CSV table of C-alpha atoms in Angstrom, one decimal:
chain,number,residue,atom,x,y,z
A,1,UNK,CA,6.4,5.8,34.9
A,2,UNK,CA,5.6,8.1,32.3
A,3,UNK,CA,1.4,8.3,32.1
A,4,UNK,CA,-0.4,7.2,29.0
A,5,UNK,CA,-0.9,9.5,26.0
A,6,UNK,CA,-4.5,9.2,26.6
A,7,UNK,CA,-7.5,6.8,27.7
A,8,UNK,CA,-9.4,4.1,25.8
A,9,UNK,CA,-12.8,4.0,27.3
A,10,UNK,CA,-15.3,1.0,26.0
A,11,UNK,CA,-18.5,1.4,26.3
A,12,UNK,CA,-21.9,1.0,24.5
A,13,UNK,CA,-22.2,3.4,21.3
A,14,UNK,CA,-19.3,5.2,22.3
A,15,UNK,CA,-17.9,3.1,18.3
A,16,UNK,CA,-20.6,5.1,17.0
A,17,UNK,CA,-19.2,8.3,18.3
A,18,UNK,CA,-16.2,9.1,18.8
A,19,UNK,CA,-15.6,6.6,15.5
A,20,UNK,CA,-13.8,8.9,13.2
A,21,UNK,CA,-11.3,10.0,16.5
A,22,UNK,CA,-9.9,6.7,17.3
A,23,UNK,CA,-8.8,6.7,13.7
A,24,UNK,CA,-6.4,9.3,14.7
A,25,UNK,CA,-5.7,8.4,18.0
A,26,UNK,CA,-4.8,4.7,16.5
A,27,UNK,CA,-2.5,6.1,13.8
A,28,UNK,CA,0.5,4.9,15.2
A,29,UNK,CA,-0.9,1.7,15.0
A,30,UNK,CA,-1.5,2.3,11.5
A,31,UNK,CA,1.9,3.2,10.8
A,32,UNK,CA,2.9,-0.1,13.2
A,33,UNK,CA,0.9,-2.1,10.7
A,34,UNK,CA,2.4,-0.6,7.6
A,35,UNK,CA,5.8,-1.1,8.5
A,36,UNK,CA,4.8,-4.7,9.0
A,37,UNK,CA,3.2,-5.7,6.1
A,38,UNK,CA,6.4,-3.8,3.9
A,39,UNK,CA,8.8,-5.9,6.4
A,40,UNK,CA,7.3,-9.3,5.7
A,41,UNK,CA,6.7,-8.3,1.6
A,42,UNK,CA,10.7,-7.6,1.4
A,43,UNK,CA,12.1,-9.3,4.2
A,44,UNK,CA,14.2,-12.7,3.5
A,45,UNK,CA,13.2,-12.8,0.2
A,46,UNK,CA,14.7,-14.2,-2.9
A,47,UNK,CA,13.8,-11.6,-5.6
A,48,UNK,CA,13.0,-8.3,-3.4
A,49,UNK,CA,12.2,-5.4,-4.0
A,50,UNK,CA,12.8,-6.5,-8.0
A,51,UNK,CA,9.6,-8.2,-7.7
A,52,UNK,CA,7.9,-5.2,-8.4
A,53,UNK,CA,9.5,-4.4,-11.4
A,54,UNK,CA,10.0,-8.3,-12.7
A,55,UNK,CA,5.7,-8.6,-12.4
A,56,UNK,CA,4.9,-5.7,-14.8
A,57,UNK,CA,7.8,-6.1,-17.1
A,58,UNK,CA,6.8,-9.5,-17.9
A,59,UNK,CA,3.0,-8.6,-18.2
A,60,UNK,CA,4.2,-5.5,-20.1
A,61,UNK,CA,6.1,-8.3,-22.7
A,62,UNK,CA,3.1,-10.6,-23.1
A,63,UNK,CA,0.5,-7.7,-23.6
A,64,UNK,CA,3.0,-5.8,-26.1
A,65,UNK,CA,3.2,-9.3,-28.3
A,66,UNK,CA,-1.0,-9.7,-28.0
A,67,UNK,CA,-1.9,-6.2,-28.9
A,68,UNK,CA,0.9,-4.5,-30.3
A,69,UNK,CA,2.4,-7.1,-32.4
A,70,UNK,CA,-0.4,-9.6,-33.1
A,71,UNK,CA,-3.6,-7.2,-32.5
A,72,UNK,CA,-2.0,-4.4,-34.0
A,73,UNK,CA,-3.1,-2.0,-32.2
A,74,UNK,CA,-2.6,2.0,-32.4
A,75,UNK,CA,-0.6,4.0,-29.8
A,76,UNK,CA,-0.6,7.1,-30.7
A,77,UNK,CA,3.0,7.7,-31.9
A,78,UNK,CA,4.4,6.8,-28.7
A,79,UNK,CA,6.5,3.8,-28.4
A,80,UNK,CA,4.0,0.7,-27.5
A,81,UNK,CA,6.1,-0.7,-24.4
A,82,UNK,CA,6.1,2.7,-22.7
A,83,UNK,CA,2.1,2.5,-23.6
A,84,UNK,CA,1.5,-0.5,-21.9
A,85,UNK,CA,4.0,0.4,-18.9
A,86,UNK,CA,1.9,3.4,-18.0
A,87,UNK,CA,-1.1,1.6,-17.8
A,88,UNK,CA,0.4,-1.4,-16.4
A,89,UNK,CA,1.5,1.6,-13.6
A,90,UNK,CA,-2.0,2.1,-12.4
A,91,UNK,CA,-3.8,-1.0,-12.9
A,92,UNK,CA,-1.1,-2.9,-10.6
A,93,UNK,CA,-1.6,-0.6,-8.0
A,94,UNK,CA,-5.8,-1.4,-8.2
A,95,UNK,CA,-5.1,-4.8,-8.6
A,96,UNK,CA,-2.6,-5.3,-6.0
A,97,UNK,CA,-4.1,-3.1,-3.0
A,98,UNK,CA,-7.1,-5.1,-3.8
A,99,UNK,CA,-6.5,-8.1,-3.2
A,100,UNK,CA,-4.5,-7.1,-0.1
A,101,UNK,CA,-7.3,-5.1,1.5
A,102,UNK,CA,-9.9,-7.5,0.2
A,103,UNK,CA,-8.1,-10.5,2.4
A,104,UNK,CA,-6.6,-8.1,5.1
A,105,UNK,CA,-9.0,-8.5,7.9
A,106,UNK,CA,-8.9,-12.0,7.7
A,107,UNK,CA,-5.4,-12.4,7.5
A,108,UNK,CA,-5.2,-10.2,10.9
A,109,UNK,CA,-8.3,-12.4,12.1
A,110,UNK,CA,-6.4,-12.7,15.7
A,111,UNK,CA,-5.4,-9.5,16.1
A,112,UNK,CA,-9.0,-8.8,15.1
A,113,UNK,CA,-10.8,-11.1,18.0
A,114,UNK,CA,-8.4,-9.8,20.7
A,115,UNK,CA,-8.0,-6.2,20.8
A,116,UNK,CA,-10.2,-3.0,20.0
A,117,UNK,CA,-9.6,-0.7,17.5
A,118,UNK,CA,-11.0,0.8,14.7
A,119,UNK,CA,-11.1,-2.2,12.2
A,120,UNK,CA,-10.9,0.5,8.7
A,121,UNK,CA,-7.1,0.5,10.0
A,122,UNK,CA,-6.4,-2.9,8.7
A,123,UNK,CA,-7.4,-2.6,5.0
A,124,UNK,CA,-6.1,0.9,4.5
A,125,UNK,CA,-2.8,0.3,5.9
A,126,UNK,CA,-2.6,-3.4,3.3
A,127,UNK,CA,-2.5,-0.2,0.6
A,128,UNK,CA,0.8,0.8,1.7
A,129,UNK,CA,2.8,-2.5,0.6
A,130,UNK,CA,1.5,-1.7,-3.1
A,131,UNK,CA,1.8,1.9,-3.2
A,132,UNK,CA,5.8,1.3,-2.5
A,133,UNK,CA,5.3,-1.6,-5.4
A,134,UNK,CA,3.9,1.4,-7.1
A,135,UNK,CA,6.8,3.6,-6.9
A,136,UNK,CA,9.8,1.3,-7.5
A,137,UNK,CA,8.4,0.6,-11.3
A,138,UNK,CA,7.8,4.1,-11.6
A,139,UNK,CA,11.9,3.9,-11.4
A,140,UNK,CA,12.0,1.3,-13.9
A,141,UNK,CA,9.4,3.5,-16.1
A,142,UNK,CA,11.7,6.6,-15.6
A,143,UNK,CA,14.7,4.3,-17.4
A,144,UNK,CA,12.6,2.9,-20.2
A,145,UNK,CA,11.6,6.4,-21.1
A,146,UNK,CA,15.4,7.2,-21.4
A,147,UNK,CA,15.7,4.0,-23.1
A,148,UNK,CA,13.5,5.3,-26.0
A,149,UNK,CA,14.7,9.2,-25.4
A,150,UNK,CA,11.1,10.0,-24.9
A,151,UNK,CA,10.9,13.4,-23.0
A,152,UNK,CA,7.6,13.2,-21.3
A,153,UNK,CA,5.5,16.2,-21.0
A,154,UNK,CA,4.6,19.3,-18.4
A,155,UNK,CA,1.6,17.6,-17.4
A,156,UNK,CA,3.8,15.1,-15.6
A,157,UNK,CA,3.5,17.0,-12.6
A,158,UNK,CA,-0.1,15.9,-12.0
A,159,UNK,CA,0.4,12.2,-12.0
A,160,UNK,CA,0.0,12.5,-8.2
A,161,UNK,CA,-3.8,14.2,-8.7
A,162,UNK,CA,-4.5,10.9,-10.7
A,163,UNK,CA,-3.1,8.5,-7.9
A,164,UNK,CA,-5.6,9.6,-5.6
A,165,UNK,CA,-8.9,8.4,-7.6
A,166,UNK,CA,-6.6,5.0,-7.9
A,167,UNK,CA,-5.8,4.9,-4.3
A,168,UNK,CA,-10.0,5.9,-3.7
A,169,UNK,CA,-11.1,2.7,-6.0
A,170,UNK,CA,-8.9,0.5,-4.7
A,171,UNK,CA,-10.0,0.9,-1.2
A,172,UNK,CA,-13.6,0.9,-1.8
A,173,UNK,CA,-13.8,-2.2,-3.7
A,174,UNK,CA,-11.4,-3.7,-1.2
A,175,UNK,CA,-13.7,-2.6,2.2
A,176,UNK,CA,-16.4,-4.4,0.4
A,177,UNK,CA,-14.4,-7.5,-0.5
A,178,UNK,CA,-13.1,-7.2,3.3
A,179,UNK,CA,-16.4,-7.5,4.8
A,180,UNK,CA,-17.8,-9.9,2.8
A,181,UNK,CA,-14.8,-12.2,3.0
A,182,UNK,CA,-14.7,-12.4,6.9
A,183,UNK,CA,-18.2,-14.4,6.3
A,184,UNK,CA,-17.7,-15.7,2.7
A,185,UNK,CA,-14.3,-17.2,2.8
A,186,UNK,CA,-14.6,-18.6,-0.8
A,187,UNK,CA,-14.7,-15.0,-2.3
A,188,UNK,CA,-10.8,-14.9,-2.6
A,189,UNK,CA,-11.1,-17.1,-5.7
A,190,UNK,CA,-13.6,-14.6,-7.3
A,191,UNK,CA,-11.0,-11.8,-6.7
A,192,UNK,CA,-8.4,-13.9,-8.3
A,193,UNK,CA,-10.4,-14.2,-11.4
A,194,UNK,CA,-11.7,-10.2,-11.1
A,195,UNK,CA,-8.2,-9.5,-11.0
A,196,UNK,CA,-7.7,-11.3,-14.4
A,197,UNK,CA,-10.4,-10.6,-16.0
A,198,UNK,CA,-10.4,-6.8,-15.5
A,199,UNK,CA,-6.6,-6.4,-17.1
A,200,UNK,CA,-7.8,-7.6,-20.4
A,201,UNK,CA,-11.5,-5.8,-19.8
A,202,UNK,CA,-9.5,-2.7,-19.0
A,203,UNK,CA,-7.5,0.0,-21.3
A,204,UNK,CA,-4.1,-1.6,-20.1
A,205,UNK,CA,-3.0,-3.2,-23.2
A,206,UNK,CA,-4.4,-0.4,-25.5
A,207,UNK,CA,-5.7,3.1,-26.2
A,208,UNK,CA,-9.4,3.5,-24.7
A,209,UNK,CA,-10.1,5.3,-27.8
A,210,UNK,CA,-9.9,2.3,-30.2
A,211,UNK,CA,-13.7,1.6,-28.5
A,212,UNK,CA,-16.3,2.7,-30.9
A,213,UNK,CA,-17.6,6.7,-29.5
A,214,UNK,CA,-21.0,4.8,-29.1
A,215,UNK,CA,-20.0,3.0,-26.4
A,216,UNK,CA,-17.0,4.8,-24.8
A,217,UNK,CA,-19.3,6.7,-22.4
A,218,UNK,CA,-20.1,3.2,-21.2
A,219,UNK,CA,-17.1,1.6,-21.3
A,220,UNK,CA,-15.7,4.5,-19.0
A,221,UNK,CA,-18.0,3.2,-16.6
A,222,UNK,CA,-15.3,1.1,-15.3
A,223,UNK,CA,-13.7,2.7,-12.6
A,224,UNK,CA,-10.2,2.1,-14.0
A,225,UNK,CA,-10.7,3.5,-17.4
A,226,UNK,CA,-10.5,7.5,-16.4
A,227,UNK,CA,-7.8,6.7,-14.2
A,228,UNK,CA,-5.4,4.9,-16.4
A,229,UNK,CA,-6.5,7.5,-19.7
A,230,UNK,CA,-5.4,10.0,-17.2
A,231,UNK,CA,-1.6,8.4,-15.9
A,232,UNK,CA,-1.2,8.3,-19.8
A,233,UNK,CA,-2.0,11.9,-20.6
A,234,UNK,CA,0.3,12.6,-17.9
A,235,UNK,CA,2.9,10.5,-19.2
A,236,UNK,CA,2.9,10.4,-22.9
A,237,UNK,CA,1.0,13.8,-23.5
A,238,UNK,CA,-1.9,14.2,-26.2
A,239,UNK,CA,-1.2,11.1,-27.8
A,240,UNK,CA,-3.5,9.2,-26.5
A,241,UNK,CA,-6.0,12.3,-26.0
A,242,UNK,CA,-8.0,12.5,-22.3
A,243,UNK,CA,-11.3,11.5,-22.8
A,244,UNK,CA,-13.2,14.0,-20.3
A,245,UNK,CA,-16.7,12.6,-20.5
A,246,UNK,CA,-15.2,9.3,-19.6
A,247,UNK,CA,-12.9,10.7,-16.6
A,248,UNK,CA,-16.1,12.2,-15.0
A,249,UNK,CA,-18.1,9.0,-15.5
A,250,UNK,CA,-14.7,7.1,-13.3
A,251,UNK,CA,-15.1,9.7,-10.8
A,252,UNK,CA,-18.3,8.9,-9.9
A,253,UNK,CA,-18.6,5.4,-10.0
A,254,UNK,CA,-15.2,5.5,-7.6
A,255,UNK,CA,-17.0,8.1,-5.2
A,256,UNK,CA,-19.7,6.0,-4.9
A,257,UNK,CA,-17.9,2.9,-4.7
A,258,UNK,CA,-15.8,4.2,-2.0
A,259,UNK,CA,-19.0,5.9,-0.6
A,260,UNK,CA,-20.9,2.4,-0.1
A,261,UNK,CA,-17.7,0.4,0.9
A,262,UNK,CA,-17.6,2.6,3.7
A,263,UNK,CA,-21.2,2.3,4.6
A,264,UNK,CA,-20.8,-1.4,4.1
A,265,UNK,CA,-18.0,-2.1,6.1
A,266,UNK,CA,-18.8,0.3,9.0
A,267,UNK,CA,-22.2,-1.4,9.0
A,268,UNK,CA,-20.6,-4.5,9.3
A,269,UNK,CA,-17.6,-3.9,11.7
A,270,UNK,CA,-19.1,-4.9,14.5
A,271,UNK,CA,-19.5,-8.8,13.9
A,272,UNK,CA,-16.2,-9.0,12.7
A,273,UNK,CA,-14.9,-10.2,15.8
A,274,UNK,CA,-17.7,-12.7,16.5
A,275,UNK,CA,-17.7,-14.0,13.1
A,276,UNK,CA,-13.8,-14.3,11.7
């Protein structure tokens, strides 16, 4: 019998640590859990993996009719579709990891009662299932782009540095939505309506420049509005121009989003099991 890669000692304040090592020595269970959660999303399923791309195609339709036929809204000399498709890119991601990482722990509430391991595991590998969401409509953006011969610009190259402040939000809104939602059950319907509410709130359907300068510094105060400028200056180019005051204002509100959900939910982890 071949020995064990290593021992799992539990013992009082031993969580507090050697915390941040269990992570790692529990990443194949990460990757265990990842693989599960894209197995069950595309598994015996009617519409697959074109689920991805049928959800933001059809939201991309509806929000091209409201503010680029009937609002009239600018876009900056690029086509208006591939305007709304770039920051439909993002703001799927946010929303989609969300709500999976917000509802994660109790969806694993068994797994959670029965066996010890670090619990940040569950909600960061719920992020996986839409990052893969994430890349199959970048496919489908890569073919309406040669639909409408646009040749996008160098700056392309830097969409990944722009994915990470999305990946950062995502998961620090979604720790605190986690933790509360192990003792508030109800919040899922509030993340439903967040979810809603914050596509029409945010710069999805149009320019974030159309806001009057006045308030823009504000308005950027939204996590999502840096992030989404920037997958579109990456995308379409100067267009619509990157606003950098406004990037630097998302950038901090993630970082300390992401900051405090971690406080939060590692304050917190330790009732999980007693209370889900």
């Amino acid at each position: 019998m071949n020995p064990p890669l290593y021992d799992l000692t539990i013992e009082a304040g031993r969580t507090e640590r050697q915390y941040w090592r269990d992570l790692w020595k529990f990443r194949e269970l990460f990757l265990f859990l990842a693989w599960r959660d894209l197995l069950v999303r595309y598994k015996q399923t009617v519409v697959g993996t074109a689920w991805s791309v049928i959800r933001p195609l059809l939201t991309m339709l509806v929000l091209v009719v409201v503010f680029g036929k009937l609002g009239k809204m600018p876009s900056g000399g690029a086509p208006y579709a591939l305007l709304v498709f770039s920051g439909l890119l993002p703001w799927q991601f946010f929303a989609s990891a969300f709500s999976e990482s917000g509802g994660s722990l109790v969806a694993n509430a068994n797994l959670i009662s029965k066996v010890y391991f670090p619990r940040l595991i569950i909600p960061a590998c719920s992020i996986i299932t839409s990052l893969v969401d994430l890349l199959i409509a970048a496919v489908f953006l890569a073919a309406l782009m040669l639909w409408y011969r646009f040749l996008p610009p160098a700056q392309i190259l830097l969409l990944p540095v722009f994915l990470v402040p999305a990946f950062a939000a995502s998961f620090g809104i979604g720790l605190w939505v986690a933790a509360l939602m192990v003792k508030y059950r109800d919040l899922r319907f509030i993340i439903q309506f967040a979810v809603q509410f914050g596509l029409y709130v945010s710069p999805v359907g149009f320019v974030s420049s159309v806001v009057p300068d006045r308030f823009r510094l504000l308005y950027s105060l939204n996590p999502m509005v840096g992030v989404i400028d920037g997958f579109r200056w990456c995308i379409l180019g100067s267009p619509p121009a990157l606003y950098l005051p406004g990037l630097a204002a998302s950038l901090v509100g993630i970082t300390i989003i992401l900051a405090t959900g971690l406080w939060y939910f590692r304050r917190t982890e330790r009732t999980f099991a007693d209370v889900i």
